[in-house]
XYZ file of C-alpha atoms in Angstrom:
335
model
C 11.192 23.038 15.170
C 7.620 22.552 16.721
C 6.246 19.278 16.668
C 2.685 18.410 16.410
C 1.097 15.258 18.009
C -1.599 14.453 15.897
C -4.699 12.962 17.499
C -6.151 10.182 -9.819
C -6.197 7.859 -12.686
C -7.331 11.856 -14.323
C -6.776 13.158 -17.367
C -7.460 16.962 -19.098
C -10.781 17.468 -19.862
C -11.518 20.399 -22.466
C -14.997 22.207 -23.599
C -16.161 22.361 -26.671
C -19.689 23.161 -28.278
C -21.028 23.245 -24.752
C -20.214 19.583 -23.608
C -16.987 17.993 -22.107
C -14.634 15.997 -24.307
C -11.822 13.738 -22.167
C -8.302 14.307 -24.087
C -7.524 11.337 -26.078
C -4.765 8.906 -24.597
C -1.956 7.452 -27.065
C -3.347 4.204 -27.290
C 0.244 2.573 -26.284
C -0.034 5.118 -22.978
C -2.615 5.308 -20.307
C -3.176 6.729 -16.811
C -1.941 4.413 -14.363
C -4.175 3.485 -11.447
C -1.586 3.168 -9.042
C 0.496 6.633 -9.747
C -1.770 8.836 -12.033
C 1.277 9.159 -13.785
C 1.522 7.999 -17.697
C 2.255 4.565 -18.681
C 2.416 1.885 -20.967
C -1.220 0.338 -21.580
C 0.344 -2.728 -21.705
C 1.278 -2.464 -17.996
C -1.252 -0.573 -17.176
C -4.452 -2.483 -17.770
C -3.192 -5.274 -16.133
C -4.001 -6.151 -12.242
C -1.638 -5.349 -10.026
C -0.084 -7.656 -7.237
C 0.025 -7.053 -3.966
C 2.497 -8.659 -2.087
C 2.817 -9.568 1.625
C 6.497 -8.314 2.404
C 8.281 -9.511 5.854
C 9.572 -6.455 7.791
C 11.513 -7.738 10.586
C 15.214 -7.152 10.945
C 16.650 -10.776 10.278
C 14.276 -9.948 6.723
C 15.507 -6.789 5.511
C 16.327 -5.186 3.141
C 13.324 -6.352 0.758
C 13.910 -7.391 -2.615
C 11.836 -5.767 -5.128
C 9.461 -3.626 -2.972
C 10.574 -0.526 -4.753
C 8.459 -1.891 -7.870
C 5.484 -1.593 -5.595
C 3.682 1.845 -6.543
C 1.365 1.441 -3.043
C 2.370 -0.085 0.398
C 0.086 -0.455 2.895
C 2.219 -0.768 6.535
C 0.044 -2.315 9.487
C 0.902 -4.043 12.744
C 0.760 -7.483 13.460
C 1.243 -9.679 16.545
C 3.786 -8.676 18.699
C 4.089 -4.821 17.550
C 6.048 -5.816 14.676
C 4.859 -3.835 11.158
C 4.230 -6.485 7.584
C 4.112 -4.346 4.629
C 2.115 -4.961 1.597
C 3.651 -3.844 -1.659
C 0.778 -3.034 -4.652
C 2.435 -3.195 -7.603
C 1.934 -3.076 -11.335
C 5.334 -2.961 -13.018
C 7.831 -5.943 -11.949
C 9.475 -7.554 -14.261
C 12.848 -6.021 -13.925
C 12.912 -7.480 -9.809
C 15.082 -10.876 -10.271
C 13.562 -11.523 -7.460
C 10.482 -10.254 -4.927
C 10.090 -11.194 -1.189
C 10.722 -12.785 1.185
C 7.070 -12.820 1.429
C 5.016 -13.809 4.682
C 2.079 -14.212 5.842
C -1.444 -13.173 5.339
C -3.870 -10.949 8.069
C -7.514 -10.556 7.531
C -7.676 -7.123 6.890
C -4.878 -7.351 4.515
C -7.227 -9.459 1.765
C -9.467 -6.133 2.464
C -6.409 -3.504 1.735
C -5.326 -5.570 -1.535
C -8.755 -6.183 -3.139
C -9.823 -2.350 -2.657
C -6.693 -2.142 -5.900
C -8.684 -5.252 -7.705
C -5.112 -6.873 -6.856
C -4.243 -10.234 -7.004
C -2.765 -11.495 -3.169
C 0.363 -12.751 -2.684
C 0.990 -14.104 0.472
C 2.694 -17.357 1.770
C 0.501 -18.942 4.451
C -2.368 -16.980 6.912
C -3.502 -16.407 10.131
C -6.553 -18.846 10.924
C -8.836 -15.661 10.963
C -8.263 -15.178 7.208
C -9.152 -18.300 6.109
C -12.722 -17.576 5.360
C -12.075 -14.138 3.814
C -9.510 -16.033 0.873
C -12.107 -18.495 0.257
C -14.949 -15.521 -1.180
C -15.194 -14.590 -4.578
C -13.844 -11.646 -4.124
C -10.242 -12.749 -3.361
C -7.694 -13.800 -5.914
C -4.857 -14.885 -3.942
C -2.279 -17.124 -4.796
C -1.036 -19.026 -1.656
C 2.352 -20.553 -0.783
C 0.483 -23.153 1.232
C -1.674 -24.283 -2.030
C -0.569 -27.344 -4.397
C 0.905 -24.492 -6.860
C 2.616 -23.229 -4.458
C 6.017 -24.405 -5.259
C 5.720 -22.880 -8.506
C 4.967 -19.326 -7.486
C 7.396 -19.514 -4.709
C 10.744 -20.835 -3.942
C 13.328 -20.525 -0.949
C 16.571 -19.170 -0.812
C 19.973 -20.567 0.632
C 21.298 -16.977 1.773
C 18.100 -16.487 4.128
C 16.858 -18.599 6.852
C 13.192 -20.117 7.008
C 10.943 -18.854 7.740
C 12.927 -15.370 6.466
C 13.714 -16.985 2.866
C 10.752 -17.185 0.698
C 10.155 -15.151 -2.887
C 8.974 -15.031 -6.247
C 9.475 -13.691 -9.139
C 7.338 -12.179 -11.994
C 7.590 -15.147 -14.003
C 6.286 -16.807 -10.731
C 3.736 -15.546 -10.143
C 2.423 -14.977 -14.052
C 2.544 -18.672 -13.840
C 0.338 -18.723 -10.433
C -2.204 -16.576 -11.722
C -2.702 -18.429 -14.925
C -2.397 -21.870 -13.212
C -5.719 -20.276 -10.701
C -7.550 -18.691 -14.089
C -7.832 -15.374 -12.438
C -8.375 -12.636 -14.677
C -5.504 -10.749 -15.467
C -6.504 -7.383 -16.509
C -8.713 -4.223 -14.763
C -12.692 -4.991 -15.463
C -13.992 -2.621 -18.671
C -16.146 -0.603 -15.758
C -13.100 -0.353 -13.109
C -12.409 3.682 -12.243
C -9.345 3.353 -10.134
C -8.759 4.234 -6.428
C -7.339 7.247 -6.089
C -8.094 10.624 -7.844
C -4.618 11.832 -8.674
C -3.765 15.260 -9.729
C -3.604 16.420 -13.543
C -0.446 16.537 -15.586
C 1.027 19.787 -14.738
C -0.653 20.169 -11.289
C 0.623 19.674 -7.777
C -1.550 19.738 -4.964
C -0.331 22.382 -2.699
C -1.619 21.563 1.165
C -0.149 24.826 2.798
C -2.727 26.481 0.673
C -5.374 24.331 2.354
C -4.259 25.530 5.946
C -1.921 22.235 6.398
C 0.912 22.039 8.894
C 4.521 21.773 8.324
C 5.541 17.997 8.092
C 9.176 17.600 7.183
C 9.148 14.603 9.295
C 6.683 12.500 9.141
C 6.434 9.490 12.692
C 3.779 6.953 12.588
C 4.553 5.694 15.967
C 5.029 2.388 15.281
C 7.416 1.010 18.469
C 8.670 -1.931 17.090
C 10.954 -1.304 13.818
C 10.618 2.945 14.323
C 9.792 4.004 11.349
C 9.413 7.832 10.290
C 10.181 9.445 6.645
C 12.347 12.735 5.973
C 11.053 15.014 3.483
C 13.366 16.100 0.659
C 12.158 19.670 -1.016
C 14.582 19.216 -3.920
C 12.647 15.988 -5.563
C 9.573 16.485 -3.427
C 9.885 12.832 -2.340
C 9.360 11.622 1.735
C 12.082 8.953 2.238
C 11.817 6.213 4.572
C 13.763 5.225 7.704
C 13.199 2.252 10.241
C 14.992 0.622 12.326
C 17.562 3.364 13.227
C 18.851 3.596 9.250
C 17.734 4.240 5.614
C 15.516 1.271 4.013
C 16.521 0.385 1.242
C 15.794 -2.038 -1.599
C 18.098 -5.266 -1.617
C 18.246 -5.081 -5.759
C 18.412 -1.431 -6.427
C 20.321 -0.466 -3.262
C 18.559 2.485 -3.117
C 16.491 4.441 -0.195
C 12.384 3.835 -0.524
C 11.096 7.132 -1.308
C 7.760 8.034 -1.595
C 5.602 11.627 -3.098
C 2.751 10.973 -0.823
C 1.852 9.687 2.660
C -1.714 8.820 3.966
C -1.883 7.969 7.720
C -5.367 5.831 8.508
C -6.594 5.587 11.541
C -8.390 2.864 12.559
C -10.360 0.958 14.998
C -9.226 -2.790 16.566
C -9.544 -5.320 19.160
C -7.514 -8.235 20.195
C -8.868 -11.515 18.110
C -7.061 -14.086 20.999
C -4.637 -14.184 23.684
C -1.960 -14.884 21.112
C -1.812 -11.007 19.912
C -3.906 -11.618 16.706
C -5.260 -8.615 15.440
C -8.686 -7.535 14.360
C -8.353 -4.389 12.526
C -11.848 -2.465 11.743
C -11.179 -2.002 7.817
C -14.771 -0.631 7.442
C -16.161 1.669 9.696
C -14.085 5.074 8.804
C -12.612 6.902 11.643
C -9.668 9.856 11.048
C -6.163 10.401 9.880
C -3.813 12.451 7.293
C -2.880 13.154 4.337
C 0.739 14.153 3.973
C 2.429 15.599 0.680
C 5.245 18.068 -0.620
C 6.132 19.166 2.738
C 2.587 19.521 4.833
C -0.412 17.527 6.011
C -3.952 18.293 6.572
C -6.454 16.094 8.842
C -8.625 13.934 6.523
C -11.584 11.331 7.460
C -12.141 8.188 5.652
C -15.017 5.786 5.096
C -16.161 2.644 2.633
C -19.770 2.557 1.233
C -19.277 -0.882 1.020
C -17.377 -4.124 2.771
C -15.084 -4.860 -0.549
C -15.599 -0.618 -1.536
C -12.539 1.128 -1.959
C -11.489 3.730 1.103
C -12.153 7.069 0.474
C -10.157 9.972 1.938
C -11.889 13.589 2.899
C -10.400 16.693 3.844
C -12.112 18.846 6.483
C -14.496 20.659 3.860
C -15.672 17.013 3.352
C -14.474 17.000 -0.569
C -12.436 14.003 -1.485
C -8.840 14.455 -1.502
C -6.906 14.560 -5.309
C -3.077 12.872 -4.318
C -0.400 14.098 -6.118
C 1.010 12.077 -8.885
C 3.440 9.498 -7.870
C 3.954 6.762 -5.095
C 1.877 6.209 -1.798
C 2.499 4.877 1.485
C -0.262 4.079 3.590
C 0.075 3.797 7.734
C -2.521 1.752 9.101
C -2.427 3.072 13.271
C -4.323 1.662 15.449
C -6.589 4.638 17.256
C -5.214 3.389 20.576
C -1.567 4.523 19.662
C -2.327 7.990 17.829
C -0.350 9.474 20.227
C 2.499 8.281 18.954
C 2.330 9.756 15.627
C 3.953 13.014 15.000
C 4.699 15.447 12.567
C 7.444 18.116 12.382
């Protein structure tokens, strides 16, 4: 098998009389944001969370992270990876964690979703950023914070900290943050229709069964499976797996960013570039194809091209996003 190294919310529209009429939605269903996939309004209009997950060995497996819809995977001090789980559905996770800390450029990922930040504690660089207007975090560290999180006795600190969705329901109405989407929010991602599957070996992509961001630290790649069209996720030599479901993470597609960064300090803080757009890929149903991204705006959503410079449509369904660091694109590699 060769390897290469490598460097949405949409519904039918129909015509009629000359003029474009958008297919009426059941009023209890919607498009989700998250998945393009059909759900209830209820769930749908609201906010999502996004919640800072710990990813090192003495924390794993995660509870609850298979609710999340989005996670964003980035490194952090020391090579090790934090994930960020976006998520709109959760009440069925008894409980959600353990949750750590917040990064900087993790208040950019989670507010590009118009989600609300979960996160227990922060780097000093980030202090500034949860202070705008923009952010709606709720913080472990904050007088409220014992009611949105709690510790566990069959963890050990710092490894034992979570929520739950009653939690943090009572965190976000103890802050007053708005709970649903804004009447002129659009979403995202542009997701393919109902029906439709976005088909990248019919864009020229490569093969990519096996999909290796290059992260050192916890190893992670993802295995594609061609019966349910799904890219599950290893790390750490095994399957991951979700502590309540006791299931494998799986995932329909895979977007690999690219991205500047420079040290912060000489204690391994990070300073990931979140703005200016560099490259990357876009990874679905068995094949990738390159892709560039760019913001047109510091709290803009990112927006993912392909090499004819139109912006990508994801299939419907869950997304993983691999923040690399352009120094280690080396590492990556797809099979």
């Amino acid at each position: 098998m060769k390897k290469w190294k490598i460097w949405t919310a949409v519904a039918a529209l129909t015509m009629t009389a000359g003029f474009s009429v958008q297919a009426e939605e059941s009023q209890d269903m919607m498009t989700s944001y998250l998945t393009g996939k059909q759900v209830s309004t209820e769930i749908g209009s609201k906010r999502p969370v996004a919640i800072m997950f710990n990813n090192i060995i003495d924390a794993i497996p995660q509870a609850g992270i298979a609710n999340a819809d989005v996670v964003y995977e980035a490194p952090v001090e020391g090579g090790i990876t934090r994930l960020m789980g976006i998520m709109e559905d959760y009440e069925d996770a008894s409980r959600i964690g353990s949750v750590r800390s917040c990064r900087n450029y993790y208040v950019y990922y989670a507010t590009e979703f118009d989600a609300i930040y979960s996160h227990f504690g922060q780097a000093v660089y980030a202090l500034d950023l949860l202070e705008r207007p923009e952010v709606d975090n709720l913080s472990g560290l904050s007088d409220y914070g014992s009611t949105v999180y709690y510790r566990s006795d069959d963890r050990v600190a710092p490894h034992n900290v979570y929520t739950t969705a009653e939690r943090l329901e009572q965190g976000i109405e103890m802050c007053g943050y708005d709970r649903y989407y804004p009447e002129d929010y659009t979403g995202h991602y542009q997701f393919a229709a109902d029906g439709e599957v976005v088909d990248l070996a019919a864009q020229g992509g490569v093969t990519a069964n096996k999909v290796t961001p290059g992260y050192a630290f916890n190893s992670p790649w993802f295995e594609y499976n061609a019966e349910d069209g799904k890219y599950y996720r290893f790390q750490y030599g095994d399957a991951q797996i979700d502590e309540l479901t006791n299931e494998q993470l799986s995932y329909d597609n895979i977007l690999i960013q690219i991205s500047h960064w420079e040290p912060y300090d000489e204690n391994g803080y990070l300073n990931i570039d979140t703005y200016t757009g560099m490259d990357g890929y876009y990874i679905t149903k068995g094949y990738a194809i390159p892709v560039t991204w760019q913001k047109d705006s510091e709290w803009g959503a990112t927006r993912y091209y392909d090499p004819n410079g139109q912006e990508i449509t994801l299939n419907q369904g869950k997304t993983w996003v691999c923040i690399v660091q352009d120094t280690y694109r080396d590492n990556i590699v797809l099979e």
